[in-house]
Short mmCIF file of C-alpha atoms in Angstrom, two decimals:
data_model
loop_
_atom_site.label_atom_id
_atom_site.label_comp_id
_atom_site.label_asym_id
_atom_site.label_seq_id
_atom_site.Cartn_x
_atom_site.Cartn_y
_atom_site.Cartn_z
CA UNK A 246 88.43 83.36 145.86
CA UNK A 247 87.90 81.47 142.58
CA UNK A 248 84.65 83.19 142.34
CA UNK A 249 86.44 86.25 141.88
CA UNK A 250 89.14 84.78 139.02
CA UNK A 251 86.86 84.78 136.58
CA UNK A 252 85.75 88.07 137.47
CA UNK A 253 89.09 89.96 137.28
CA UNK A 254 90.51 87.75 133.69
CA UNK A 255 87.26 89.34 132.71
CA UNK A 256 88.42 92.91 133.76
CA UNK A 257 91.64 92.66 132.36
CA UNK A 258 90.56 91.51 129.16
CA UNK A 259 88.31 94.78 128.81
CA UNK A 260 91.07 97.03 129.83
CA UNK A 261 92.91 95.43 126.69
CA UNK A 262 90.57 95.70 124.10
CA UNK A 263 89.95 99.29 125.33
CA UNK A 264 93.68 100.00 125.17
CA UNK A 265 93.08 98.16 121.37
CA UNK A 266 90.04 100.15 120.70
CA UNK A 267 90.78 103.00 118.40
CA UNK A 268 87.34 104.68 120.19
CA UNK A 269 88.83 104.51 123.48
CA UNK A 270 92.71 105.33 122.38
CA UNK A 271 93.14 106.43 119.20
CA UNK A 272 93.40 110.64 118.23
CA UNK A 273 90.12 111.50 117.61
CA UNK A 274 90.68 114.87 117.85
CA UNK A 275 91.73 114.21 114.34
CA UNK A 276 88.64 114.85 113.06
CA UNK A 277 90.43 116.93 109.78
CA UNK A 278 93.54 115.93 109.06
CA UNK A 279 96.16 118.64 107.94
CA UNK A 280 99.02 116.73 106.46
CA UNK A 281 101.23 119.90 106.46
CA UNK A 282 101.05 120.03 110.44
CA UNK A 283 103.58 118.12 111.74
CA UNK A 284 101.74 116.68 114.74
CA UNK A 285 99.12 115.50 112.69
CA UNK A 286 101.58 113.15 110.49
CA UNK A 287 103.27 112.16 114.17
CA UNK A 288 100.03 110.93 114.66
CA UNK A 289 99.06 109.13 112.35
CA UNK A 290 102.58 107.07 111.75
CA UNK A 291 101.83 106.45 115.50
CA UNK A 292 98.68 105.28 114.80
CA UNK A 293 99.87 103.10 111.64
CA UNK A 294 102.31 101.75 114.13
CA UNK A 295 99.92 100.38 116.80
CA UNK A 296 97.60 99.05 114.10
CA UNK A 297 100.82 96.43 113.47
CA UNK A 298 100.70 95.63 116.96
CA UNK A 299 96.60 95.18 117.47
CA UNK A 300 97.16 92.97 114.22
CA UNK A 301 99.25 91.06 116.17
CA UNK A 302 96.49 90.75 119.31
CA UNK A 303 93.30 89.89 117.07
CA UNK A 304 95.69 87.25 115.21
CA UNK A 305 96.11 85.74 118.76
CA UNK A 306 92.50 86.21 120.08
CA UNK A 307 90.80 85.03 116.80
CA UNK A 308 88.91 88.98 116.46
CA UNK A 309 88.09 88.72 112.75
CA UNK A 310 85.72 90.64 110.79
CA UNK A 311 83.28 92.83 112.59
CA UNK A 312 85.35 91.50 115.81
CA UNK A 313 88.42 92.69 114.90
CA UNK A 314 89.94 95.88 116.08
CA UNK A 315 93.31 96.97 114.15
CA UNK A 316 91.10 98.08 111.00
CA UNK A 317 89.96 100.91 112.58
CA UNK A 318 93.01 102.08 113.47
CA UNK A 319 93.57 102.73 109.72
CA UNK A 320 90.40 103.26 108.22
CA UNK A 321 90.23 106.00 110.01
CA UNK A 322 92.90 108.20 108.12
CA UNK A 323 91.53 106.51 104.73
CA UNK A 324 94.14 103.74 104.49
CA UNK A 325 93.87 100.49 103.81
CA UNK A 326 96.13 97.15 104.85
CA UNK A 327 97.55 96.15 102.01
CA UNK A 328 99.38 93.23 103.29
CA UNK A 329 100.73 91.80 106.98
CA UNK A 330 104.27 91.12 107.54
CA UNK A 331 104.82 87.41 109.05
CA UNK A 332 108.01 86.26 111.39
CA UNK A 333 108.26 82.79 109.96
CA UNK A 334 109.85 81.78 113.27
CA UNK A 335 106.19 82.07 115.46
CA UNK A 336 103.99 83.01 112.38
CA UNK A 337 103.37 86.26 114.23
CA UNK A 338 102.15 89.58 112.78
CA UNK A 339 105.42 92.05 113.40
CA UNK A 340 104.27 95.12 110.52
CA UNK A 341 102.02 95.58 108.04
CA UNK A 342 102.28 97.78 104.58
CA UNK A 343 99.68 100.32 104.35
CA UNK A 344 98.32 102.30 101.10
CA UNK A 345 96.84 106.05 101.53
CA UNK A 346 93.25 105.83 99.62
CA UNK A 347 92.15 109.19 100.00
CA UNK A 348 88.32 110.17 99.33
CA UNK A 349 89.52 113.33 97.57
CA UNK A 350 92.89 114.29 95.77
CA UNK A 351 93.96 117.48 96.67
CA UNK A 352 96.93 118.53 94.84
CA UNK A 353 98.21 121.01 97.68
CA UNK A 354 98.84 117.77 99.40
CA UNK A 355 101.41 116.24 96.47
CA UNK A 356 104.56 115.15 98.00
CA UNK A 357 103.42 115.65 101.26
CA UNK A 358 101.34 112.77 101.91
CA UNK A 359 102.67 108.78 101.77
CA UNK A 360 101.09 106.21 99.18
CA UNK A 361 102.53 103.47 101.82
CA UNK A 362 103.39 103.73 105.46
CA UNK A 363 105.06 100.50 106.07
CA UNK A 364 104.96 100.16 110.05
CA UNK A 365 106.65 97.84 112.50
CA UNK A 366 105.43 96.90 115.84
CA UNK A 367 107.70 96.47 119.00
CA UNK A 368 107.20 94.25 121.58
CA UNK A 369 104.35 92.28 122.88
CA UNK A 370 103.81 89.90 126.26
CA UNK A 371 101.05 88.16 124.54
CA UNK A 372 102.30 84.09 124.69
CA UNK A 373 102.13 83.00 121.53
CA UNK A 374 104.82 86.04 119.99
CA UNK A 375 106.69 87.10 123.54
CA UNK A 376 109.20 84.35 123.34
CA UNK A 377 110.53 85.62 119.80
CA UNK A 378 110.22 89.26 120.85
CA UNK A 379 112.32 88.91 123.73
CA UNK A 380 115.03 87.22 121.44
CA UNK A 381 114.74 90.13 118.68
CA UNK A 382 115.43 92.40 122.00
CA UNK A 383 118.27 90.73 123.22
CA UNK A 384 120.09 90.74 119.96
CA UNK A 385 119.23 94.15 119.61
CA UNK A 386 121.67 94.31 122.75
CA UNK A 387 124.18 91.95 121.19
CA UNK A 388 123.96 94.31 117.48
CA UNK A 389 122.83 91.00 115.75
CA UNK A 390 119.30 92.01 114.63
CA UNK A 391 120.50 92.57 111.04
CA UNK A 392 120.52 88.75 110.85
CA UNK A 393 116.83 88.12 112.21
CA UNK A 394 114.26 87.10 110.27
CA UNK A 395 112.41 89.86 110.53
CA UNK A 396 114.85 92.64 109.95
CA UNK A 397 114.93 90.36 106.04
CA UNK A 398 111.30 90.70 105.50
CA UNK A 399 111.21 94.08 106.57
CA UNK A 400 113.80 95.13 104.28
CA UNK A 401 112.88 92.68 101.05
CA UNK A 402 109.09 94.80 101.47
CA UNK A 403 110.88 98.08 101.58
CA UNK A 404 112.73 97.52 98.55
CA UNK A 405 110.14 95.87 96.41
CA UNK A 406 107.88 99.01 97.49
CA UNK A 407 110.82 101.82 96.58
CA UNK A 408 111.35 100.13 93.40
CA UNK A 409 107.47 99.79 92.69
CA UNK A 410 106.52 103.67 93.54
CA UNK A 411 110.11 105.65 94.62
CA UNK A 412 111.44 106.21 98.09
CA UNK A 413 109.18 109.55 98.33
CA UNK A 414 106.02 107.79 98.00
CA UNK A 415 107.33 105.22 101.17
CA UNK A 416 107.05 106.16 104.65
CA UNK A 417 108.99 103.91 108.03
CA UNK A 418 107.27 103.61 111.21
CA UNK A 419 108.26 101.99 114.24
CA UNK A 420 107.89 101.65 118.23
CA UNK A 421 110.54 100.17 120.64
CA UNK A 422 111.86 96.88 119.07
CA UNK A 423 110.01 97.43 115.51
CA UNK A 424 111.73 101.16 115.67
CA UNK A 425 115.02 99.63 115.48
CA UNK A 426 114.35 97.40 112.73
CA UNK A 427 112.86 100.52 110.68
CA UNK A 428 115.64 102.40 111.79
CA UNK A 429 118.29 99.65 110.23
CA UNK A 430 116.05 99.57 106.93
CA UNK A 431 116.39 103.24 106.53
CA UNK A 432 120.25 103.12 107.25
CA UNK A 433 120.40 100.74 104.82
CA UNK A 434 118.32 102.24 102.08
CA UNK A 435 120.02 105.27 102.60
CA UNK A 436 123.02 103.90 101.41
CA UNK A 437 121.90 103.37 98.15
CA UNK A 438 120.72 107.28 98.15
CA UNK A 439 117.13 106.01 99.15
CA UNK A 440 116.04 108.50 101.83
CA UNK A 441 113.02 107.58 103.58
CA UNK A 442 110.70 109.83 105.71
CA UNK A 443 110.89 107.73 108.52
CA UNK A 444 109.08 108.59 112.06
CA UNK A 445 110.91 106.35 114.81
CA UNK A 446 108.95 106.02 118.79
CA UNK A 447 111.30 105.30 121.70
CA UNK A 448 113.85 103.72 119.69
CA UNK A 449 116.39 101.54 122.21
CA UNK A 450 119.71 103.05 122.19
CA UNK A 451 122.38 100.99 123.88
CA UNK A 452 124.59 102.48 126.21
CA UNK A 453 125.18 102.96 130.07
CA UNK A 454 122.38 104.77 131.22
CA UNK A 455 124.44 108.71 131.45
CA UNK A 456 121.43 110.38 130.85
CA UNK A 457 119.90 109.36 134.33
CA UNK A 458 122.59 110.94 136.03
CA UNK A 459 121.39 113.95 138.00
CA UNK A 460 124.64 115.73 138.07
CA UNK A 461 125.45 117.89 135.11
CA UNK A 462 129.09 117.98 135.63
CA UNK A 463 129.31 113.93 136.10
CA UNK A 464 126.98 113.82 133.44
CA UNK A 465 129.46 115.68 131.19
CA UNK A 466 132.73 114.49 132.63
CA UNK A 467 131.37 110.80 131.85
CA UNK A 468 130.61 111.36 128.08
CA UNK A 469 133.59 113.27 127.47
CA UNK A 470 135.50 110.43 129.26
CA UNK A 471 133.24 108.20 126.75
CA UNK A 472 134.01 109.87 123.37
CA UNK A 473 137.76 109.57 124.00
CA UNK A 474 137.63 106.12 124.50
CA UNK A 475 135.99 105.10 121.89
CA UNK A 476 137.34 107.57 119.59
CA UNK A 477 141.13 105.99 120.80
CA UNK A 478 139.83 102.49 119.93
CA UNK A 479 138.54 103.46 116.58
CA UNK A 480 141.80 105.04 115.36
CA UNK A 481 143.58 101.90 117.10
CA UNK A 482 141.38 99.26 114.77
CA UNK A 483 140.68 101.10 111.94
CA UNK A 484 142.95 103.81 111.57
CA UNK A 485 142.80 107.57 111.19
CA UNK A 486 140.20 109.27 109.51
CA UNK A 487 142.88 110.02 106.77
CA UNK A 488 143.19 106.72 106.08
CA UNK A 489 139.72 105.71 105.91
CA UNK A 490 137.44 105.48 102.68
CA UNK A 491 136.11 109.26 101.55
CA UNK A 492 132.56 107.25 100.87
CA UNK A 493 132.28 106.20 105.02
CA UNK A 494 129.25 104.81 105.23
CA UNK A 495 128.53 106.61 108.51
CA UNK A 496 128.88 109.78 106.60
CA UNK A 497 126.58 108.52 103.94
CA UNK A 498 123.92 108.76 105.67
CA UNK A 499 124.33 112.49 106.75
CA UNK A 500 121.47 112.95 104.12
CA UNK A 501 119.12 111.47 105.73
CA UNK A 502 117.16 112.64 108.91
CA UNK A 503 114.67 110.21 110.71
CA UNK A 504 112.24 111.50 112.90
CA UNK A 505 113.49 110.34 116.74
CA UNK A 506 110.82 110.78 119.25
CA UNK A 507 112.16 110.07 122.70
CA UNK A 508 111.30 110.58 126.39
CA UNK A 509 113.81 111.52 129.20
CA UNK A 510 112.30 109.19 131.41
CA UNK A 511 112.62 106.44 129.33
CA UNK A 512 115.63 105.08 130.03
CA UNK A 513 115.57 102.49 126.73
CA UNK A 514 115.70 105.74 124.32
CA UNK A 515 117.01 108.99 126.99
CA UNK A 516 120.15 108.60 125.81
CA UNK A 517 119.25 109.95 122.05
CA UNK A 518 119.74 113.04 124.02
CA UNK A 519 122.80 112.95 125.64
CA UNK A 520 124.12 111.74 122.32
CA UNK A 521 123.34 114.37 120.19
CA UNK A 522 123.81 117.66 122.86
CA UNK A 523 127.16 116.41 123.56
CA UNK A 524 127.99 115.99 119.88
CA UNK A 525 127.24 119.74 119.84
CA UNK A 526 128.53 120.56 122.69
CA UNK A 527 132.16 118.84 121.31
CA UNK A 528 132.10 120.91 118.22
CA UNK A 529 131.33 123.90 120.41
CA UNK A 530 135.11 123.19 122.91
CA UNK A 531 136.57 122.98 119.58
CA UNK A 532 137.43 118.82 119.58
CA UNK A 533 135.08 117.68 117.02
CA UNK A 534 137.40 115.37 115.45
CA UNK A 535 137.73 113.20 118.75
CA UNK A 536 133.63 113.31 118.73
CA UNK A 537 133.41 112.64 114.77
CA UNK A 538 135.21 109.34 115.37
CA UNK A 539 133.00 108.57 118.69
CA UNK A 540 129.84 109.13 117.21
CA UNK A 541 129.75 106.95 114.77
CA UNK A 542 129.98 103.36 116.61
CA UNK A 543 129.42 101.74 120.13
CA UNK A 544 132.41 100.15 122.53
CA UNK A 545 130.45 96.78 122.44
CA UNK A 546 130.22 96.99 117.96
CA UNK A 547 134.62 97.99 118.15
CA UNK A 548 134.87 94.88 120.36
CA UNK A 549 132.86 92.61 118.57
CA UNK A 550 134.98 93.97 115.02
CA UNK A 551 137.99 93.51 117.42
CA UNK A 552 137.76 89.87 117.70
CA UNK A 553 136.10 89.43 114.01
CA UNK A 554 132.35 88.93 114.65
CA UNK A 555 129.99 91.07 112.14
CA UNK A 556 127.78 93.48 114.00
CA UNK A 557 125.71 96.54 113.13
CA UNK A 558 124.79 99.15 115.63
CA UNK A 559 121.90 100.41 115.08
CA UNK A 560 121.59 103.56 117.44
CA UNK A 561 124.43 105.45 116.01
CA UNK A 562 122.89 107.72 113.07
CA UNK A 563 124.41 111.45 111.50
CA UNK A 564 121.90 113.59 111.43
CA UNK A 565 117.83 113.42 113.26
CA UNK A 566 115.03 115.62 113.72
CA UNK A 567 114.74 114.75 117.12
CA UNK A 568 111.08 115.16 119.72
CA UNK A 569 111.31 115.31 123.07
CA UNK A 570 108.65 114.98 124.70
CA UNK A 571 109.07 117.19 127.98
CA UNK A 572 105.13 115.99 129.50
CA UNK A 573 105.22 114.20 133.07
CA UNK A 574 105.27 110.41 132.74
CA UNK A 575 105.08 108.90 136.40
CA UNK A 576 105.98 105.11 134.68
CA UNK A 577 108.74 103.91 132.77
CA UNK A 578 105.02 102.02 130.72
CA UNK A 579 103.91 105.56 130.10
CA UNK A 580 107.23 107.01 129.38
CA UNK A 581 107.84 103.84 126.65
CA UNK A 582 104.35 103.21 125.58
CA UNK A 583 103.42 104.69 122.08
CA UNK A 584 99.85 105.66 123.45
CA UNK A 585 102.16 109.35 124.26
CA UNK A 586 102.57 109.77 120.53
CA UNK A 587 99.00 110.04 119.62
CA UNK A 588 97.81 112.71 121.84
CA UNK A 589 97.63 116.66 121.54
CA UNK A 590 98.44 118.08 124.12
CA UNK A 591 101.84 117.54 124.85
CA UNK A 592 104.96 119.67 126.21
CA UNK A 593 107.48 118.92 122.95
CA UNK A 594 110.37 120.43 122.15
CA UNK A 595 112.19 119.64 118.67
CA UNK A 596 115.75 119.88 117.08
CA UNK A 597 117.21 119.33 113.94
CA UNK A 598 120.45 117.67 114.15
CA UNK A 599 122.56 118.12 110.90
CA UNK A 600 125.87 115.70 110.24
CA UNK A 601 128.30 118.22 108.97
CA UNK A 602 130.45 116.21 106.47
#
């Protein structure tokens, strides 16, 4: 038996750094890269994004220079690493800015293509980072991440960048626990009439799992049943939409449109579906207004206003171009994992979703 320890460490530890290696996983069928084709830039913000998180790994296994494995996850597209982004809290690697250095300029490509992708990983199990991860997650439950270190950072780089070169020149990326600190960047940026293209993997949304439920009806009868709540508790603590503010900063962000891409068997993210069909579906019976009010918070962000404890919910957003991707995934790993986002051949199916103010 502890012949064979050594043995299978060893095996796992390949199967990483394959999973690492951009020649094992990355999307080399990207051999041109058409900017204007909208799987190709999927691809490539995908790739950005797990680039942050092999950062992370060769930080924590000591790969440097020839041994190191995130560069070529960003060479390959012609862009370089322009600087890391470091959790004080574990001295971890959690995003890293990225600059486009193209061999050739082509001017068809002007205002298509980024200058910086600035990408955030999610989480990791490796020791030395898990701990902190976990923590961000958990307070992604409790709508505290706004407060964590990292969501700071993030948003300090974003800034300094959209000041530096203009928000169309600045691209978000993000899987799992880094999407939802992209995605509260761009809400925030947004705000100030900064709208960033932003392309967001499996981002968690928090809410009883309705989308697993296999009966339509149920399905419906429970969000309906949802929306009317919440939309009672709203008008109850912050009064009608009459006597709101006109400059709501839910509806401020109608503008802008972040790229969701979730899977229906991922139950961390599924619920970006439910969310937005019933919203149409609401307009459609002709109650809109009970579904304007619903949309734009959570049951657990009222209650924590209720009893005077600052939150931000990050889920709820106007307006998305959301991806589903409609491809079997046998695991809840394979329906999460960001490794879906970089291949070619998958069964998608796409929506805009347009706040109407």
């Amino acid at each position: 038996m502890s012949f064979q320890e050594p043995k299978l460490k060893q095996n796992k530890s390949e199967k990483l750094d394959k999973k690492n290696s951009f020649d094992y996983s990355g999307p080399l069928h990207l051999t041109v890269v058409d900017w204007q084709n909208a799987h190709h830039r999927r691809s490539i913000a995908a790739s950005l994004v797990s680039a942050s998180y092999i950062l992370e790994h060769d930080r924590q296994e000591n790969r440097q220079g020839c041994e190191a494995l995130a560069p070529q996850w960003w060479e390959f597209f012609n862009f370089q690493l322009l600087y890391p982004l470091i959790d004080s809290n574990d001295f971890s690697i959690f995003g890293a800015v990225f600059e486009y250095k193209p061999v050739a300029f082509n001017k068809y490509q002007t205002g298509i293509v980024p200058r910086y992708i600035i990408a955030f990983r999610g989480t990791t199990i490796k020791k030395q980072s898990v701990s902190q991860d976990l923590w961000l997650d958990l307070n992604i439950i409790k709508h505290g991440l706004h407060q964590s270190t990292r969501y700071i950072v993030a948003m300090q780089a974003v800034q300094n960048m959209v000041s530096a070169v203009g928000a169309s020149n600045v691209w978000l990326a993000g899987h799992s626990l880094g999407s939802s600190i992209a995605m509260l960047v761009g809400k925030n940026m947004a705000k100030t009439g900064n709208y960033l293209e932003s392309y967001l993997f499996n981002t968690p949304f928090i809410a009883a799992p309705i989308e697993k439920i296999q009966s339509e009806k149920v399905k419906r009868g429970a969000r309906f049943a949802g929306s009317l709540v919440k939309a009672g508790l709203t008008v109850a603590m912050k009064g009608s939409k009459e006597n709101r503010s006109p400059d709501d900063s839910f509806t401020a962000l109608a503008t802008w449109v972040p790229k969701l891409f979730v899977n229906p068997s991922d139950h961390i993210c599924c619920e970006y579906i439910g969310y937005f069909e019933h919203r149409d579906r609401m307009e459609y019976l002709g109650v809109s207004g009970i579904e304007r009010l619903a949309t734009q918070t959570s049951v657990t962000g009222l209650l924590k206003s209720a009893i005077g404890r600052e939150s931000e919910v990050i889920h709820v957003v106007p307006s998305a171009y959301m991806t589903i991707n409609r491809s079997p995934s046998p695991t809840f790993m394979e329906a999460h994992g960001l490794q879906q986002w970089l291949k070619n051949d998958l069964n998608l199916q796409s929506k805009v979703y347009q706040y109407r103010l």
